[in-house]
Amino acid sequence: MKFTLTAQDKSSKARAGEIETDHGTIQTPIFMPVGTAGTVKAVHQRELMQDIEAQIILGNTYHLYLRPGLNTIEQAGGLHKFNGWDRPILTDSGGYQVYSLTDVRKIKEEGVTFRSHIDGSKHLFTPENVMDTQRTIGADIIMAFDECTPYPCEYHYARRSIEMTHRWLKRCCDRFDSTEPKYGYSQTLFPIVQGSVYKDLRIKSAEVIASFEREGNAIGGLSVGEPAEEMYAMTEIVCDILPQQKPRYLMGVGTPVNILENIALGIDMFDCVMPTRNARNGMLFTRDGIINIRNEKWKNDFSPIEADSDLWVDTQHTKAYLRHLVASGEILGAQIASLHNLHFYLWLVKQAREKIISGEFYEWKKTMVNRLGQRL
């Protein structure tokens, strides 16, 4: 993997760059649609490529490991072949899913034992076998196995947790560096900064992660319930430490406003289930603010979903029609809303990139933040 910085905003820490992988080039800043179980929910791969113009998508190690299972993925020739996506893929390590299984998992130095949410079967994730699993899945960018601490989190627990995450990272790197990719293209390992909302722990973790000198770095354990101001504060601290010449990935973030504010702090890569999950519940993110399409006010609104958009469904269908579909529980409603939200997110980061390159990002960002957070 190769990362090239192409522009830096003069009034903030925002930057534009390019990540080159064996499955194609990613222009940053970038939003990555989440394809948890090998699919971005309610969206075809052709729509992802042609309508949404996604440059990279995510897969989830925990979910893919359980179903369809590693044997099936390996026999298919890796996740790219299995799901028919020929552009870059990133997989998370399963650490976040294990964190969310509070009642059915046990964390020890060796790794994490947990019970499947599908059938209750018992499994063990270790730094080593998570590297092997992600080798088998075959993503271009894979994540180190870490512990994602909850919010709020007691200081001493957070300190012990980052220390274990750092020991696990050493084991991840040793295993990754002693094994080869399975499908004839290269893979890249990103470590993850943790430390909850404690400044000294975030500084320590960022320094340790930077010392491993991997090709890119991630920030985890944010967007887990803490106030947005805390997220921004931790992100700023970490970005000041992580190396300039490598991509920075803020995991699981966030709203359109969160994304713009974190781009301004120096983040290059984002992912979040929000655009698709909220779409299925009738929430649309637009250039003028947030729409709850279930509201009565849209019942007889025959204007396009978003008139200024270049997405076909946005101009072909009306708000009234989409409201009818969503209110009726029609699958097409979830499809249209998901397409809309993902297209909007990709449009937003593309605009941010153009404004960084043209030198207009900071003023544009201030205007957009005020607009995007309002409820319509």
CSV table of C-alpha atoms in Angstrom, one decimal:
chain,number,residue,atom,x,y,z
A,1,MET,CA,0.0,0.0,0.0
A,2,LYS,CA,1.2,3.5,-0.8
A,3,PHE,CA,-0.2,6.8,0.6
A,4,THR,CA,0.5,10.1,-1.1
A,5,LEU,CA,-0.5,13.5,0.4
A,6,THR,CA,-1.6,15.8,-2.4
A,7,ALA,CA,-2.9,18.9,-0.6
A,8,GLN,CA,-3.1,20.4,2.9
A,9,ASP,CA,-5.7,23.0,4.0
A,10,LYS,CA,-4.1,26.3,5.2
A,11,SER,CA,-6.7,27.1,7.9
A,12,SER,CA,-7.1,23.6,9.4
A,13,LYS,CA,-5.4,20.2,9.5
A,14,ALA,CA,-7.5,18.8,6.7
A,15,ARG,CA,-5.6,17.0,3.9
A,16,ALA,CA,-6.3,15.3,0.6
A,17,GLY,CA,-4.4,12.3,-0.5
A,18,GLU,CA,-4.4,9.0,-2.4
A,19,ILE,CA,-4.1,5.4,-1.1
A,20,GLU,CA,-2.9,2.9,-3.7
A,21,THR,CA,-3.8,-0.7,-3.2
A,22,ASP,CA,-3.7,-3.8,-5.5
A,23,HIS,CA,-7.4,-3.4,-6.0
A,24,GLY,CA,-7.3,0.2,-7.0
A,25,THR,CA,-6.7,3.8,-5.7
A,26,ILE,CA,-8.7,5.5,-3.0
A,27,GLN,CA,-8.9,9.3,-2.9
A,28,THR,CA,-9.0,10.7,0.6
A,29,PRO,CA,-10.7,11.9,2.6
A,30,ILE,CA,-13.0,8.9,2.0
A,31,PHE,CA,-16.1,7.3,3.5
A,32,MET,CA,-16.3,3.5,3.4
A,33,PRO,CA,-19.8,1.9,3.3
A,34,VAL,CA,-20.1,-0.9,5.8
A,35,GLY,CA,-20.7,-4.4,4.4
A,36,THR,CA,-20.9,-6.3,7.6
A,37,ALA,CA,-21.7,-9.7,6.4
A,38,GLY,CA,-20.3,-9.4,2.9
A,39,THR,CA,-23.0,-7.0,1.7
A,40,VAL,CA,-23.8,-3.3,2.2
A,41,LYS,CA,-27.4,-3.8,3.3
A,42,ALA,CA,-30.1,-3.3,0.6
A,43,VAL,CA,-27.5,-2.2,-2.0
A,44,HIS,CA,-26.3,-4.1,-5.1
A,45,GLN,CA,-22.6,-4.1,-5.9
A,46,ARG,CA,-23.3,-2.4,-9.3
A,47,GLU,CA,-25.1,0.4,-7.4
A,48,LEU,CA,-22.2,0.8,-5.1
A,49,MET,CA,-19.9,1.1,-8.0
A,50,GLN,CA,-21.9,3.2,-10.5
A,51,ASP,CA,-24.4,5.2,-8.4
A,52,ILE,CA,-22.7,5.6,-5.0
A,53,GLU,CA,-19.2,5.5,-6.5
A,54,ALA,CA,-17.8,3.8,-3.4
A,55,GLN,CA,-14.0,3.4,-3.7
A,56,ILE,CA,-13.7,0.9,-0.8
A,57,ILE,CA,-16.1,-1.1,1.4
A,58,LEU,CA,-15.8,-2.8,4.8
A,59,GLY,CA,-16.3,-6.4,5.8
A,60,ASN,CA,-16.6,-7.7,9.4
A,61,THR,CA,-14.3,-10.4,10.6
A,62,TYR,CA,-16.6,-11.5,13.4
A,63,HIS,CA,-19.7,-11.9,11.3
A,64,LEU,CA,-17.9,-13.4,8.3
A,65,TYR,CA,-16.0,-15.9,10.5
A,66,LEU,CA,-19.3,-17.1,11.9
A,67,ARG,CA,-21.3,-17.0,8.6
A,68,PRO,CA,-20.6,-18.1,5.9
A,69,GLY,CA,-17.4,-19.3,7.6
A,70,LEU,CA,-13.8,-19.3,6.5
A,71,ASN,CA,-14.0,-22.5,4.4
A,72,THR,CA,-16.6,-21.1,2.1
A,73,ILE,CA,-14.7,-17.8,1.7
A,74,GLU,CA,-11.4,-19.5,1.0
A,75,GLN,CA,-13.0,-21.9,-1.5
A,76,ALA,CA,-14.5,-18.9,-3.3
A,77,GLY,CA,-11.0,-17.3,-3.5
A,78,GLY,CA,-11.5,-14.6,-0.9
A,79,LEU,CA,-14.2,-12.1,-0.1
A,80,HIS,CA,-13.6,-10.1,-3.3
A,81,LYS,CA,-14.5,-13.2,-5.4
A,82,PHE,CA,-17.3,-14.3,-3.0
A,83,ASN,CA,-19.2,-11.0,-3.1
A,84,GLY,CA,-18.3,-9.8,-6.6
A,85,TRP,CA,-16.5,-6.6,-5.5
A,86,ASP,CA,-13.3,-5.9,-7.3
A,87,ARG,CA,-12.3,-2.7,-5.5
A,88,PRO,CA,-10.5,-2.4,-2.2
A,89,ILE,CA,-11.9,-3.9,1.0
A,90,LEU,CA,-11.1,-3.2,4.6
A,91,THR,CA,-11.9,-5.7,7.4
A,92,ASP,CA,-12.2,-4.8,11.1
A,93,SER,CA,-10.8,-7.4,13.5
A,94,GLY,CA,-14.0,-8.3,15.3
A,95,GLY,CA,-12.8,-6.4,18.4
A,96,TYR,CA,-15.8,-4.0,18.4
A,97,GLN,CA,-18.3,-6.9,18.0
A,98,VAL,CA,-16.7,-8.8,20.8
A,99,TYR,CA,-16.8,-5.6,22.9
A,100,SER,CA,-20.6,-5.3,22.3
A,101,LEU,CA,-21.2,-8.9,23.4
A,102,THR,CA,-20.8,-7.9,27.0
A,103,ASP,CA,-22.8,-10.8,28.5
A,104,VAL,CA,-21.3,-13.6,26.4
A,105,ARG,CA,-17.6,-12.9,26.3
A,106,LYS,CA,-14.5,-13.1,28.5
A,107,ILE,CA,-11.3,-11.2,27.9
A,108,LYS,CA,-8.0,-12.7,29.0
A,109,GLU,CA,-4.3,-12.1,28.0
A,110,GLU,CA,-4.6,-15.0,25.5
A,111,GLY,CA,-7.5,-13.5,23.7
A,112,VAL,CA,-11.3,-13.3,24.0
A,113,THR,CA,-13.7,-16.3,24.4
A,114,PHE,CA,-17.2,-15.5,23.2
A,115,ARG,CA,-20.5,-17.2,22.3
A,116,SER,CA,-21.9,-16.9,18.8
A,117,HIS,CA,-25.0,-14.7,18.6
A,118,ILE,CA,-26.3,-17.1,16.0
A,119,ASP,CA,-26.3,-20.5,17.8
A,120,GLY,CA,-24.5,-19.9,21.2
A,121,SER,CA,-21.4,-21.9,20.1
A,122,LYS,CA,-18.2,-21.0,21.9
A,123,HIS,CA,-15.2,-19.5,20.1
A,124,LEU,CA,-11.8,-18.0,20.9
A,125,PHE,CA,-10.3,-14.9,19.1
A,126,THR,CA,-6.6,-14.4,19.6
A,127,PRO,CA,-4.3,-11.8,18.0
A,128,GLU,CA,-2.8,-14.7,16.0
A,129,ASN,CA,-5.9,-16.4,14.7
A,130,VAL,CA,-7.6,-13.0,13.9
A,131,MET,CA,-4.6,-12.3,11.6
A,132,ASP,CA,-5.1,-15.7,10.0
A,133,THR,CA,-8.8,-15.1,9.7
A,134,GLN,CA,-8.3,-11.8,7.9
A,135,ARG,CA,-5.7,-13.4,5.6
A,136,THR,CA,-8.3,-15.9,4.6
A,137,ILE,CA,-11.0,-13.2,4.1
A,138,GLY,CA,-8.5,-11.4,1.9
A,139,ALA,CA,-9.1,-7.7,2.6
A,140,ASP,CA,-6.6,-5.2,1.3
A,141,ILE,CA,-6.5,-3.4,4.7
A,142,ILE,CA,-6.8,-5.5,7.9
A,143,MET,CA,-7.1,-4.3,11.4
A,144,ALA,CA,-5.1,-5.3,14.5
A,145,PHE,CA,-7.0,-7.1,17.3
A,146,ASP,CA,-7.7,-4.7,20.1
A,147,GLU,CA,-10.0,-4.2,23.0
A,148,CYS,CA,-12.6,-1.4,22.5
A,149,THR,CA,-13.3,0.1,25.9
A,150,PRO,CA,-16.9,1.3,26.7
A,151,TYR,CA,-18.0,4.8,27.6
A,152,PRO,CA,-17.9,5.7,30.4
A,153,CYS,CA,-14.8,3.8,31.3
A,154,GLU,CA,-12.9,3.9,34.6
A,155,TYR,CA,-9.4,5.2,34.2
A,156,HIS,CA,-7.5,2.2,35.6
A,157,TYR,CA,-9.5,-0.2,33.4
A,158,ALA,CA,-8.7,2.0,30.3
A,159,ARG,CA,-5.0,2.0,31.2
A,160,ARG,CA,-4.8,-1.8,31.6
A,161,SER,CA,-6.8,-2.2,28.4
A,162,ILE,CA,-4.4,-0.1,26.2
A,163,GLU,CA,-1.5,-1.9,27.7
A,164,MET,CA,-3.0,-5.3,26.7
A,165,THR,CA,-4.0,-3.8,23.3
A,166,HIS,CA,-0.4,-2.9,22.7
A,167,ARG,CA,0.8,-6.4,23.7
A,168,TRP,CA,-1.8,-7.8,21.4
A,169,LEU,CA,-0.5,-5.5,18.6
A,170,LYS,CA,3.0,-6.9,18.9
A,171,ARG,CA,1.5,-10.5,18.5
A,172,CYS,CA,-0.6,-9.3,15.5
A,173,CYS,CA,2.4,-7.8,13.8
A,174,ASP,CA,4.6,-10.9,14.5
A,175,ARG,CA,1.9,-13.2,13.0
A,176,PHE,CA,1.1,-10.9,10.1
A,177,ASP,CA,4.8,-10.5,9.2
A,178,SER,CA,5.4,-14.2,9.3
A,179,THR,CA,2.6,-15.2,7.0
A,180,GLU,CA,1.8,-14.5,3.3
A,181,PRO,CA,-1.3,-13.3,1.5
A,182,LYS,CA,-3.4,-16.1,0.1
A,183,TYR,CA,-4.8,-14.7,-3.1
A,184,GLY,CA,-1.8,-13.1,-5.0
A,185,TYR,CA,-2.3,-9.5,-3.9
A,186,SER,CA,-0.8,-7.6,-0.9
A,187,GLN,CA,-2.5,-6.8,2.4
A,188,THR,CA,-1.7,-4.0,4.9
A,189,LEU,CA,-2.1,-4.1,8.7
A,190,PHE,CA,-3.4,-1.0,10.6
A,191,PRO,CA,-2.9,-0.8,14.4
A,192,ILE,CA,-5.5,0.9,16.5
A,193,VAL,CA,-5.1,3.7,19.1
A,194,GLN,CA,-7.2,3.3,22.2
A,195,GLY,CA,-7.4,5.1,25.6
A,196,SER,CA,-11.0,6.1,26.1
A,197,VAL,CA,-11.4,9.8,26.7
A,198,TYR,CA,-8.2,10.2,28.8
A,199,LYS,CA,-5.7,12.5,27.3
A,200,ASP,CA,-2.6,10.9,28.8
A,201,LEU,CA,-3.7,7.4,27.7
A,202,ARG,CA,-4.5,8.6,24.2
A,203,ILE,CA,-1.0,10.2,23.9
A,204,LYS,CA,0.7,7.1,25.2
A,205,SER,CA,-1.3,4.8,22.9
A,206,ALA,CA,-0.7,7.0,19.8
A,207,GLU,CA,3.0,7.1,20.6
A,208,VAL,CA,3.2,3.3,20.9
A,209,ILE,CA,1.1,2.7,17.7
A,210,ALA,CA,3.3,5.2,15.8
A,211,SER,CA,6.4,3.3,16.9
A,212,PHE,CA,5.3,0.2,15.1
A,213,GLU,CA,5.7,2.0,11.8
A,214,ARG,CA,2.9,0.3,9.9
A,215,GLU,CA,1.6,1.7,6.6
A,216,GLY,CA,-1.5,3.3,8.2
A,217,ASN,CA,-3.0,3.9,11.6
A,218,ALA,CA,-6.5,3.8,13.1
A,219,ILE,CA,-8.2,5.5,16.0
A,220,GLY,CA,-10.8,3.3,17.9
A,221,GLY,CA,-12.9,3.5,21.0
A,222,LEU,CA,-14.6,6.8,20.0
A,223,SER,CA,-18.2,7.3,18.9
A,224,VAL,CA,-19.3,4.8,21.6
A,225,GLY,CA,-21.5,7.3,23.5
A,226,GLU,CA,-19.1,10.1,24.5
A,227,PRO,CA,-20.0,13.7,23.8
A,228,ALA,CA,-18.9,14.9,20.3
A,229,GLU,CA,-16.5,17.4,22.0
A,230,GLU,CA,-14.7,14.6,23.7
A,231,MET,CA,-14.4,12.7,20.4
A,232,TYR,CA,-12.9,15.8,18.7
A,233,ALA,CA,-10.5,16.5,21.6
A,234,MET,CA,-9.2,12.9,21.5
A,235,THR,CA,-8.9,12.9,17.7
A,236,GLU,CA,-6.9,16.1,17.7
A,237,ILE,CA,-4.5,14.9,20.3
A,238,VAL,CA,-3.9,11.6,18.4
A,239,CYS,CA,-3.6,13.2,14.9
A,240,ASP,CA,-0.9,15.5,16.3
A,241,ILE,CA,1.2,12.4,17.1
A,242,LEU,CA,0.4,9.9,14.3
A,243,PRO,CA,2.8,10.4,11.4
A,244,GLN,CA,1.7,12.9,8.7
A,245,GLN,CA,2.8,10.7,5.8
A,246,LYS,CA,0.4,7.8,6.7
A,247,PRO,CA,-3.4,7.6,6.4
A,248,ARG,CA,-5.4,8.0,9.6
A,249,TYR,CA,-8.7,6.0,9.9
A,250,LEU,CA,-11.3,7.1,12.5
A,251,MET,CA,-13.4,3.9,13.1
A,252,GLY,CA,-17.2,4.0,13.3
A,253,VAL,CA,-17.7,7.7,12.8
A,254,GLY,CA,-20.2,9.2,12.2
A,255,THR,CA,-22.8,11.9,11.4
A,256,PRO,CA,-22.1,14.2,8.4
A,257,VAL,CA,-21.1,16.9,10.9
A,258,ASN,CA,-18.8,14.5,12.8
A,259,ILE,CA,-17.1,13.6,9.5
A,260,LEU,CA,-16.5,17.3,8.5
A,261,GLU,CA,-15.1,18.2,11.9
A,262,ASN,CA,-12.8,15.2,12.0
A,263,ILE,CA,-11.5,15.9,8.4
A,264,ALA,CA,-10.6,19.3,9.7
A,265,LEU,CA,-8.5,17.6,12.5
A,266,GLY,CA,-6.6,15.5,10.0
A,267,ILE,CA,-8.6,12.3,9.5
A,268,ASP,CA,-8.5,10.6,6.1
A,269,MET,CA,-10.8,7.5,6.4
A,270,PHE,CA,-14.2,7.0,7.9
A,271,ASP,CA,-16.8,4.2,8.2
A,272,CYS,CA,-20.2,4.0,9.9
A,273,VAL,CA,-23.4,2.0,9.7
A,274,MET,CA,-25.4,5.2,10.3
A,275,PRO,CA,-26.3,6.0,6.6
A,276,THR,CA,-27.7,2.6,5.9
A,277,ARG,CA,-29.2,1.9,9.4
A,278,ASN,CA,-30.9,5.2,9.7
A,279,ALA,CA,-32.1,4.9,6.1
A,280,ARG,CA,-34.0,1.8,7.0
A,281,ASN,CA,-35.7,3.8,9.7
A,282,GLY,CA,-36.6,6.6,7.3
A,283,MET,CA,-33.9,9.1,8.2
A,284,LEU,CA,-32.4,10.9,5.2
A,285,PHE,CA,-29.2,13.1,5.3
A,286,THR,CA,-29.4,15.9,2.7
A,287,ARG,CA,-27.5,19.0,1.7
A,288,ASP,CA,-30.0,21.1,3.6
A,289,GLY,CA,-30.3,19.0,6.8
A,290,ILE,CA,-32.0,15.9,8.1
A,291,ILE,CA,-35.3,14.6,7.0
A,292,ASN,CA,-37.5,12.1,8.9
A,293,ILE,CA,-39.4,10.8,5.9
A,294,ARG,CA,-42.0,9.2,8.1
A,295,ASN,CA,-43.3,12.6,9.3
A,296,GLU,CA,-46.7,13.7,8.1
A,297,LYS,CA,-45.4,16.8,6.5
A,298,TRP,CA,-43.9,14.8,3.6
A,299,LYS,CA,-47.1,12.9,2.8
A,300,ASN,CA,-48.1,15.1,-0.1
A,301,ASP,CA,-44.7,16.6,-0.9
A,302,PHE,CA,-44.2,15.7,-4.6
A,303,SER,CA,-40.8,17.4,-4.9
A,304,PRO,CA,-37.8,15.1,-5.7
A,305,ILE,CA,-36.0,13.4,-2.8
A,306,GLU,CA,-33.1,15.7,-3.5
A,307,ALA,CA,-33.4,17.9,-6.6
A,308,ASP,CA,-29.7,18.9,-6.8
A,309,SER,CA,-28.4,15.4,-6.6
A,310,ASP,CA,-27.0,13.4,-9.6
A,311,LEU,CA,-28.3,10.1,-8.1
A,312,TRP,CA,-31.1,8.7,-10.3
A,313,VAL,CA,-33.4,7.7,-7.4
A,314,ASP,CA,-33.1,11.2,-5.9
A,315,THR,CA,-34.6,12.9,-8.9
A,316,GLN,CA,-36.8,10.0,-10.2
A,317,HIS,CA,-38.8,9.6,-6.9
A,318,THR,CA,-40.6,12.1,-4.7
A,319,LYS,CA,-40.6,12.5,-1.0
A,320,ALA,CA,-44.3,11.5,-0.9
A,321,TYR,CA,-43.6,8.2,-2.7
A,322,LEU,CA,-40.6,7.4,-0.5
A,323,ARG,CA,-42.7,8.2,2.6
A,324,HIS,CA,-45.4,5.8,1.4
A,325,LEU,CA,-42.8,3.0,0.8
A,326,VAL,CA,-41.2,3.4,4.2
A,327,ALA,CA,-44.5,3.7,6.0
A,328,SER,CA,-45.8,0.6,4.2
A,329,GLY,CA,-42.6,-1.4,5.1
A,330,GLU,CA,-41.8,-1.9,1.5
A,331,ILE,CA,-38.3,-3.2,0.8
A,332,LEU,CA,-37.9,-0.6,-2.0
A,333,GLY,CA,-38.2,2.2,0.6
A,334,ALA,CA,-35.1,0.8,2.4
A,335,GLN,CA,-33.2,0.4,-0.9
A,336,ILE,CA,-33.9,4.0,-2.1
A,337,ALA,CA,-33.2,5.6,1.3
A,338,SER,CA,-29.9,3.6,1.6
A,339,LEU,CA,-28.8,4.6,-1.9
A,340,HIS,CA,-29.6,8.2,-1.1
A,341,ASN,CA,-27.7,8.3,2.2
A,342,LEU,CA,-24.6,6.5,1.0
A,343,HIS,CA,-24.5,8.7,-2.1
A,344,PHE,CA,-24.8,11.8,0.1
A,345,TYR,CA,-21.9,10.6,2.3
A,346,LEU,CA,-19.7,10.0,-0.7
A,347,TRP,CA,-20.7,13.3,-2.2
A,348,LEU,CA,-19.8,15.0,1.1
A,349,VAL,CA,-16.3,13.7,1.3
A,350,LYS,CA,-15.7,14.3,-2.4
A,351,GLN,CA,-16.7,17.9,-1.9
A,352,ALA,CA,-14.4,18.1,1.1
A,353,ARG,CA,-11.6,16.8,-0.9
A,354,GLU,CA,-12.2,19.4,-3.7
A,355,LYS,CA,-12.4,22.2,-1.2
A,356,ILE,CA,-9.1,21.2,0.5
A,357,ILE,CA,-7.4,21.1,-2.9
A,358,SER,CA,-8.9,24.5,-3.9
A,359,GLY,CA,-8.1,26.1,-0.5
A,360,GLU,CA,-11.7,26.8,0.4
A,361,PHE,CA,-12.3,24.0,2.9
A,362,TYR,CA,-12.4,25.9,6.2
A,363,GLU,CA,-15.0,28.4,5.3
A,364,TRP,CA,-17.1,25.8,3.4
A,365,LYS,CA,-16.9,23.4,6.4
A,366,LYS,CA,-18.3,26.1,8.7
A,367,THR,CA,-21.2,26.8,6.4
A,368,MET,CA,-22.0,23.1,5.9
A,369,VAL,CA,-21.8,22.2,9.6
A,370,ASN,CA,-24.5,24.7,10.4
A,371,ARG,CA,-26.7,23.4,7.6
A,372,LEU,CA,-26.3,19.7,7.9
A,373,GLY,CA,-27.2,19.4,11.5
A,374,GLN,CA,-30.6,21.0,11.2
A,375,ARG,CA,-33.9,19.0,11.2
A,376,LEU,CA,-36.2,19.8,8.3
